[in-house]
XYZ file of C-alpha atoms in Angstrom:
562
model
C -85.274 57.921 23.779
C -83.245 57.254 26.923
C -79.653 56.117 26.301
C -76.495 56.039 28.362
C -73.423 58.001 27.356
C -71.649 55.062 25.723
C -74.715 54.307 23.610
C -74.864 57.965 22.582
C -71.208 57.893 21.478
C -71.856 54.938 19.164
C -75.139 56.346 17.839
C -73.443 59.670 17.051
C -70.623 57.885 15.217
C -73.234 56.046 13.169
C -74.942 59.390 12.460
C -71.664 60.694 11.031
C -71.314 57.685 8.721
C -68.304 56.287 10.572
C -67.600 52.741 9.398
C -64.131 52.185 10.892
C -62.471 53.077 14.185
C -58.870 52.516 15.244
C -58.167 52.141 18.917
C -57.036 50.414 22.086
C -59.279 49.756 25.110
C -58.715 50.324 28.817
C -60.628 50.672 32.054
C -61.974 54.198 31.600
C -63.308 53.540 28.098
C -64.774 50.068 28.784
C -68.382 51.235 28.594
C -67.811 52.569 25.074
C -66.065 49.369 23.999
C -68.891 47.285 25.455
C -71.363 49.220 23.338
C -69.067 49.022 20.311
C -69.134 45.224 20.679
C -72.916 45.288 20.230
C -72.505 47.268 16.979
C -69.515 45.355 15.593
C -71.478 44.545 12.426
C -71.949 48.265 11.727
C -68.624 49.765 12.816
C -65.354 47.912 12.269
C -62.837 48.304 15.058
C -59.135 47.871 14.287
C -57.225 46.979 17.450
C -53.744 48.416 16.943
C -50.628 47.387 18.821
C -50.182 50.855 20.325
C -52.379 53.931 20.596
C -49.942 55.927 18.468
C -50.581 53.419 15.679
C -54.313 54.068 16.077
C -53.923 57.828 15.698
C -51.703 57.429 12.627
C -54.150 54.916 11.141
C -57.031 57.353 11.594
C -54.880 60.006 9.919
C -54.010 57.724 6.968
C -57.677 56.767 6.589
C -58.620 60.458 6.460
C -55.895 61.404 3.973
C -56.722 58.536 1.628
C -60.519 58.852 1.713
C -61.168 62.526 2.423
C -63.432 61.498 5.317
C -62.921 62.143 9.025
C -60.743 59.501 10.693
C -61.645 58.288 14.188
C -59.499 56.827 16.967
C -60.255 55.753 20.532
C -58.078 55.528 23.628
C -58.496 55.152 27.336
C -57.367 57.593 30.023
C -53.864 58.478 31.167
C -51.114 56.843 29.083
C -53.642 55.638 26.526
C -54.630 59.232 25.828
C -51.087 60.610 25.894
C -49.980 57.931 23.424
C -52.296 59.608 20.887
C -50.554 62.962 21.185
C -47.902 62.498 18.482
C -50.532 61.302 15.992
C -52.833 64.209 16.824
C -49.958 66.678 16.376
C -49.068 65.039 13.054
C -52.631 65.537 11.819
C -52.699 69.110 13.109
C -49.531 70.155 11.278
C -50.837 68.747 7.980
C -54.488 69.866 8.386
C -55.946 66.352 8.511
C -59.481 65.868 9.934
C -59.562 63.293 12.716
C -61.705 62.971 15.846
C -59.932 61.413 18.811
C -62.257 60.154 21.551
C -60.705 59.473 24.940
C -62.303 58.561 28.251
C -61.136 59.787 31.613
C -61.649 59.001 35.261
C -65.035 59.905 36.756
C -65.952 63.562 37.221
C -65.545 63.352 41.002
C -61.987 62.032 40.569
C -60.798 64.735 38.143
C -58.006 66.961 39.443
C -57.063 64.566 42.260
C -54.131 62.739 40.648
C -56.341 59.683 40.364
C -55.053 56.460 38.816
C -54.552 56.972 35.068
C -55.928 60.512 35.210
C -54.469 63.111 32.845
C -55.677 66.483 31.586
C -55.675 65.405 27.969
C -57.736 68.402 26.826
C -55.096 70.716 28.281
C -52.263 68.710 26.759
C -53.799 68.725 23.278
C -55.121 72.281 23.228
C -52.161 73.608 21.160
C -52.346 70.732 18.654
C -56.082 70.511 17.954
C -58.646 72.775 16.385
C -60.674 72.218 19.568
C -60.470 70.005 22.657
C -63.637 69.150 24.592
C -64.243 67.525 27.962
C -67.887 66.509 28.410
C -68.984 66.376 32.066
C -72.732 66.227 31.380
C -74.228 63.339 29.394
C -76.980 65.666 28.132
C -74.314 67.621 26.185
C -72.549 64.598 24.748
C -74.403 64.182 21.448
C -74.157 67.839 20.481
C -70.454 67.894 21.392
C -69.619 64.897 19.206
C -71.577 66.378 16.291
C -69.751 69.673 16.777
C -66.397 67.848 16.871
C -66.978 66.333 13.436
C -68.167 69.653 12.032
C -65.096 71.480 13.336
C -62.711 68.761 12.111
C -63.814 69.050 8.485
C -64.777 72.725 8.186
C -62.529 75.499 6.876
C -58.943 74.394 7.249
C -59.399 70.794 8.438
C -57.726 69.401 11.519
C -57.984 67.154 14.569
C -60.516 67.521 17.396
C -60.388 65.715 20.736
C -63.407 64.729 22.860
C -62.637 63.543 26.403
C -65.444 61.833 28.327
C -65.267 60.915 32.033
C -66.241 57.296 32.678
C -69.343 58.101 34.740
C -70.656 60.221 31.858
C -70.464 57.159 29.596
C -72.702 55.355 32.119
C -75.159 58.204 32.830
C -78.567 57.989 31.139
C -80.091 60.949 29.327
C -82.456 61.785 26.500
C -81.090 61.253 23.003
C -82.671 62.252 19.722
C -81.204 60.953 16.477
C -80.247 63.498 13.847
C -79.873 62.578 10.204
C -76.631 63.759 8.717
C -77.486 66.186 5.946
C -75.203 66.830 3.014
C -72.154 68.687 4.259
C -71.878 72.116 2.679
C -68.553 73.762 3.568
C -68.640 77.345 4.730
C -66.307 79.437 2.591
C -65.139 82.964 3.327
C -66.643 85.697 1.164
C -64.294 86.417 -1.722
C -63.724 90.093 -2.368
C -64.493 91.016 -5.994
C -61.952 93.829 -6.006
C -59.298 91.320 -4.959
C -60.276 89.141 -7.901
C -59.837 92.079 -10.299
C -56.426 92.905 -8.816
C -55.330 89.287 -9.091
C -56.487 88.989 -12.694
C -54.437 92.077 -13.518
C -51.365 90.507 -11.870
C -51.875 87.260 -13.778
C -52.352 88.926 -17.144
C -49.360 91.277 -16.864
C -46.848 88.704 -15.621
C -44.095 87.686 -18.037
C -42.577 84.858 -15.975
C -45.304 83.343 -13.760
C -44.749 80.236 -11.662
C -47.412 78.211 -9.823
C -46.546 76.720 -6.436
C -49.012 74.086 -5.205
C -49.402 73.090 -1.546
C -51.466 70.663 0.470
C -54.482 72.976 0.482
C -55.030 72.202 -3.195
C -55.257 68.497 -2.301
C -57.579 69.055 0.645
C -59.944 71.276 -1.356
C -60.204 68.805 -4.242
C -59.030 71.443 -6.690
C -57.161 69.249 -9.186
C -59.416 69.887 -12.187
C -59.585 73.621 -11.556
C -55.826 73.721 -11.025
C -55.120 72.010 -14.348
C -57.395 74.448 -16.181
C -55.785 77.405 -14.401
C -52.243 76.309 -15.279
C -53.195 75.742 -18.902
C -54.741 79.211 -19.110
C -51.859 80.914 -17.328
C -49.365 78.929 -19.428
C -46.959 78.618 -16.511
C -44.612 76.013 -15.030
C -45.693 74.253 -11.826
C -43.849 73.175 -8.700
C -45.215 71.733 -5.477
C -44.506 71.130 -1.822
C -44.301 67.674 -0.284
C -47.922 68.011 0.822
C -49.084 69.231 -2.590
C -48.016 66.095 -4.458
C -50.637 64.801 -6.887
C -52.802 67.912 -6.985
C -51.151 68.641 -10.345
C -50.019 65.653 -12.450
C -46.354 64.822 -12.015
C -46.299 63.597 -15.624
C -47.403 66.933 -17.104
C -44.739 68.727 -19.207
C -45.222 71.922 -17.167
C -44.395 70.140 -13.912
C -40.835 70.816 -12.713
C -40.599 68.796 -9.504
C -40.662 69.688 -5.837
C -39.505 73.039 -4.449
C -37.084 73.712 -1.617
C -34.409 71.922 0.397
C -34.614 68.717 -1.648
C -36.430 70.188 -4.603
C -35.137 70.125 -8.140
C -32.688 72.725 -9.330
C -35.207 73.567 -12.053
C -37.907 74.510 -9.539
C -35.521 76.348 -7.241
C -33.956 78.343 -10.069
C -37.305 78.979 -11.746
C -38.995 80.313 -8.616
C -35.948 82.504 -7.967
C -36.254 84.006 -11.466
C -40.015 84.320 -11.855
C -41.785 87.687 -11.712
C -45.045 86.296 -10.261
C -45.328 83.378 -7.844
C -48.870 82.054 -7.461
C -49.088 80.117 -4.203
C -52.072 77.780 -3.833
C -52.741 76.346 -0.393
C -49.132 76.349 0.814
C -47.770 77.804 4.043
C -44.166 78.713 3.108
C -42.485 76.085 5.281
C -38.831 76.707 6.044
C -38.046 73.517 4.108
C -39.517 75.200 1.026
C -38.271 78.767 1.359
C -34.755 78.410 2.678
C -33.699 81.989 3.429
C -37.013 83.871 3.543
C -35.237 87.175 2.865
C -34.143 86.003 -0.583
C -37.025 83.651 -1.424
C -38.617 84.607 -4.774
C -37.113 88.074 -4.330
C -37.667 88.993 -7.991
C -41.363 88.172 -7.881
C -44.663 89.547 -6.812
C -46.278 86.883 -4.629
C -49.966 86.001 -4.787
C -51.159 83.698 -1.998
C -54.522 81.910 -2.064
C -55.361 80.151 1.198
C -58.418 79.360 3.296
C -56.618 80.301 6.514
C -56.037 84.022 6.999
C -53.407 83.222 9.644
C -51.083 81.958 6.904
C -50.939 85.297 5.096
C -47.660 87.150 5.725
C -46.745 84.637 8.466
C -43.441 83.478 6.986
C -43.140 85.412 3.724
C -44.584 88.827 2.906
C -46.948 88.651 -0.060
C -48.051 91.222 -2.612
C -51.690 90.162 -2.723
C -53.831 87.478 -1.128
C -57.248 85.916 -1.477
C -58.718 84.236 1.582
C -60.829 81.360 0.345
C -61.064 77.741 -0.652
C -58.547 77.017 -3.437
C -61.087 75.151 -5.546
C -63.637 77.955 -5.338
C -61.113 80.740 -5.990
C -59.633 78.960 -9.000
C -63.124 78.382 -10.387
C -63.740 82.126 -10.288
C -60.365 82.989 -11.777
C -60.786 80.439 -14.560
C -64.050 82.078 -15.652
C -62.345 85.437 -16.153
C -58.696 84.759 -16.943
C -57.763 85.256 -20.602
C -55.520 82.716 -22.278
C -51.879 83.635 -21.690
C -48.786 82.773 -23.722
C -45.403 82.379 -22.031
C -43.627 80.181 -24.562
C -40.236 81.831 -24.095
C -40.392 81.471 -20.307
C -41.442 77.826 -20.566
C -38.552 77.166 -22.954
C -36.111 78.535 -20.381
C -37.593 76.272 -17.695
C -37.453 73.311 -20.073
C -33.763 73.972 -20.653
C -33.219 73.754 -16.881
C -35.080 70.440 -16.793
C -32.788 69.067 -19.480
C -29.654 70.444 -17.851
C -30.462 69.434 -14.250
C -32.318 66.103 -14.214
C -32.577 64.009 -11.084
C -30.011 61.212 -11.263
C -28.539 58.428 -9.169
C -26.024 55.594 -9.408
C -27.693 53.151 -11.811
C -25.909 49.867 -11.141
C -26.611 49.119 -7.470
C -29.667 48.913 -5.239
C -30.486 52.446 -4.086
C -33.468 54.322 -2.704
C -34.240 56.063 -6.015
C -34.081 52.751 -7.907
C -36.500 51.187 -5.416
C -38.987 54.045 -5.835
C -38.797 53.981 -9.626
C -39.297 50.207 -9.661
C -42.346 50.530 -7.405
C -43.676 53.158 -9.816
C -43.036 50.882 -12.782
C -44.692 47.827 -11.262
C -47.706 49.700 -9.851
C -48.031 51.777 -13.050
C -48.235 54.858 -10.844
C -51.577 53.752 -9.433
C -50.648 52.881 -5.833
C -51.202 54.765 -2.615
C -47.690 55.586 -1.435
C -47.212 56.162 2.279
C -43.879 57.101 3.798
C -42.094 57.465 7.064
C -39.725 60.435 7.456
C -36.173 60.801 6.195
C -34.161 60.094 3.067
C -36.603 57.475 1.799
C -39.407 60.045 2.133
C -37.570 62.501 -0.090
C -36.754 59.813 -2.659
C -40.446 58.850 -2.702
C -41.315 62.495 -3.339
C -38.716 62.879 -6.083
C -38.945 59.646 -8.073
C -42.563 58.485 -7.951
C -44.820 60.414 -10.345
C -48.038 61.332 -8.543
C -50.855 62.053 -10.975
C -53.801 62.169 -8.551
C -54.387 63.791 -5.174
C -54.415 61.731 -1.985
C -51.890 59.257 -3.366
C -48.887 60.362 -1.284
C -49.541 60.166 2.454
C -46.661 61.492 4.515
C -45.942 63.506 7.634
C -44.841 66.828 6.189
C -45.177 69.387 8.950
C -44.245 67.436 12.077
C -41.915 64.966 10.334
C -43.034 62.017 12.430
C -40.821 58.947 12.291
C -43.042 55.904 12.816
C -46.025 57.499 11.061
C -46.196 55.445 7.895
C -47.013 51.907 9.010
C -50.125 52.900 10.947
C -51.125 55.354 8.215
C -50.735 52.705 5.527
C -53.104 50.407 7.414
C -55.659 53.203 7.666
C -55.281 53.959 3.967
C -55.738 50.312 2.989
C -58.827 49.933 5.185
C -60.286 53.094 3.656
C -59.325 52.166 0.081
C -59.317 48.335 0.011
C -59.092 48.142 -3.783
C -55.839 50.129 -3.904
C -52.303 48.793 -3.634
C -50.838 50.465 -0.544
C -47.058 50.647 -0.132
C -45.323 52.105 2.890
C -41.772 53.304 2.192
C -39.773 53.200 5.424
C -36.256 53.684 6.655
C -34.806 51.214 9.111
C -34.787 53.850 11.864
C -38.465 54.602 11.336
C -39.456 50.936 11.036
C -37.982 50.232 14.468
C -40.288 52.776 16.071
C -43.686 51.226 15.303
C -42.924 47.899 13.617
C -45.245 46.226 16.144
C -48.104 47.347 13.877
C -47.116 44.588 11.426
C -48.880 42.311 13.933
C -51.966 44.521 13.583
C -51.908 44.217 9.801
C -51.675 40.427 10.106
C -54.377 40.186 12.780
C -56.857 42.177 10.711
C -55.803 40.859 7.292
C -54.692 44.265 5.994
C -52.437 43.472 2.987
C -49.995 46.355 2.973
C -46.500 46.199 1.444
C -43.782 47.546 3.739
C -40.572 48.433 1.892
C -37.732 49.118 4.329
C -34.904 51.111 2.734
C -32.290 49.767 5.116
C -28.973 51.606 5.207
C -28.217 50.662 8.844
C -28.030 54.325 9.845
C -30.352 57.217 10.580
C -29.875 58.309 6.995
C -31.030 61.922 6.901
C -29.400 62.822 10.206
C -26.190 61.109 9.060
C -26.354 63.077 5.782
C -26.345 66.298 7.798
C -23.518 64.988 9.986
C -21.549 64.160 6.851
C -22.090 67.546 5.202
C -22.201 69.939 8.168
C -20.656 68.159 11.197
C -17.312 66.938 9.816
C -18.461 63.303 9.661
C -19.015 62.984 13.419
C -21.660 60.239 13.324
C -22.986 60.680 16.833
C -25.740 58.124 17.664
C -26.751 57.552 14.032
C -25.219 54.127 13.316
C -27.689 51.233 13.631
C -25.434 48.288 12.816
C -26.774 45.442 14.952
C -28.184 41.967 14.456
C -31.857 42.818 13.892
C -33.233 40.951 10.852
C -36.371 42.744 9.713
C -37.478 39.893 7.441
C -37.373 37.472 10.369
C -39.139 39.978 12.613
C -41.914 40.218 10.015
C -42.193 36.445 9.816
C -42.346 36.198 13.604
C -45.420 38.471 13.538
C -47.088 36.390 10.818
C -46.223 38.491 7.757
C -44.103 37.575 4.760
C -40.502 38.739 5.148
C -38.093 39.074 2.214
C -34.436 40.155 2.358
C -32.994 41.743 -0.809
C -29.574 43.122 -1.729
C -29.664 43.619 -5.506
C -31.861 45.310 -8.074
C -33.015 41.982 -9.509
C -33.845 40.645 -6.060
C -35.965 43.694 -5.323
C -37.779 43.459 -8.660
C -38.693 39.832 -7.952
C -39.640 40.500 -4.314
C -41.946 43.393 -5.094
C -43.548 41.511 -7.973
C -44.247 38.646 -5.559
C -45.600 41.007 -2.906
C -48.163 42.385 -5.353
C -49.631 38.901 -5.831
C -49.801 37.664 -2.232
C -52.663 39.724 -0.749
C -50.891 39.513 2.617
C -48.802 41.894 4.701
C -45.272 41.791 3.270
C -42.045 43.341 4.556
C -39.203 43.729 2.044
C -35.897 44.511 3.761
C -33.753 46.338 1.150
C -30.044 46.666 1.879
C -28.545 49.895 0.506
C -25.354 51.862 1.117
C -24.973 53.818 4.355
C -23.570 56.859 2.564
C -26.266 57.280 -0.101
C -27.627 60.808 -0.041
C -30.650 62.771 -1.193
C -29.707 65.135 -4.015
C -30.071 68.018 -4.694
C -29.836 69.719 -1.303
C -29.977 73.265 0.025
C -28.161 73.933 3.289
C -30.478 75.009 6.127
C -31.237 78.729 5.878
C -29.455 79.187 2.545
C -30.947 80.663 -0.605
C -32.756 77.942 -2.575
C -30.695 78.984 -5.626
C -27.725 77.485 -3.788
C -28.928 73.918 -4.342
C -26.024 71.529 -4.799
C -25.574 67.878 -5.659
C -22.888 65.211 -5.645
C -21.337 66.495 -8.856
C -21.149 70.038 -7.464
C -19.361 68.750 -4.373
C -16.821 66.831 -6.446
C -16.164 69.903 -8.597
C -15.699 72.062 -5.511
C -13.272 69.570 -3.936
C -11.203 69.389 -7.143
C -10.667 73.157 -7.242
């Protein structure tokens, strides 16, 4: 049948099963939006307050559902406003397809009004960037974009379409979307034998779980593997929920703000099994001393991650779920009772703790956990509140912590929480924010109100840029350069001005009551929580130090008293 380019875009989205799009219109993309209007009963469009909010919402939708998220933007500044969200998705391997429209083909390269080379800009932060100058190639390009986004190691893909291509008419033939069967690398049998030998001869194994275990859906296989190996488990920020945080073998997060138990345990183990993790500097600290007593086994779908940051003893290139399935069939039951007892003694000696009598970030997170019974989707911005959310909420299922791990994007969480709630409407969705982060994209509260998206926004408000100030306090002799945010902004009133419910709290009891109320309202709610400016995330490892050198408030007091 004969269709124009805009009609083909919408038909291809329908082919891919897309039910929700996040975006912001403009002149170059008007043809697509006109066609989207005709299909508004089939595809829901969420008009965000800013294109960055649209890209983060598509990302949150993808993380929460496991499907490909989709966002739209017009040319020039509309397209460039997507860049931070695309980079966020790229760093955390999140499948989104960003569709932008550009000036007409004849105007490309002439500094035309609102022209930008968005494919060139996004080339380093996408799996692939397309510009489609021929309407006859449009359908196949969009189909390819979705296939690339979700295959192998997932990630974002951009499709840029000049405006005249959206108007051009060409032949279109509908294709039914068959069941997606991921292509996995061939797994070397000799590697499997070598790995089984490593697993069965280890005396002090430790399992380190990364985001790849979440993306591959490997939770069941992971639990069976850990039980068979009889080993303690730690995770990265991105790996939260792949292994239950309530399991006795779980020891908390690893790295800069990981538990002392995990940091000490990994430093003492003789085999570190790394599942879908990329050895971020926030995890390893000093790479020269990281797990120096251990053989390291890395299982990852991306060969580029092998020996990139840390040299490994053995690797298997493959999907974590598939590799663990194979290993589970052959691995004999192991017994490491003595090793587990040592790790348990660390857990008892070095628990996470905080000041119990005042409103603090950790108290807020634990109260959210208590009231949601651990069954909420937790989204975060980036900073101290993010680390507290990682430390004090017990994640028992994958895709229940949505956070910007690799890029560390302040302003990510509010858009992402909207995407998560749209994708999972039956779930309670809570975005944990700092006041610095909330300022960046708080205009998306208006989006949540406009589209009746009942998210709960909890602002951990210490009136400073908390994590940066923590570094200034510890490493810059308390020179608080540009980190103090003491002004007259009232976040509760701002929320009310945009049509949401705003609540100001200063005590533990006030927060308990406010959050309990928020759970019943089925409306967007902002809870502005006043905490101390000098509260810190503990434990901490100084940048570039050995992770065994984790210290906390008590350690600092002891050092100062000497």
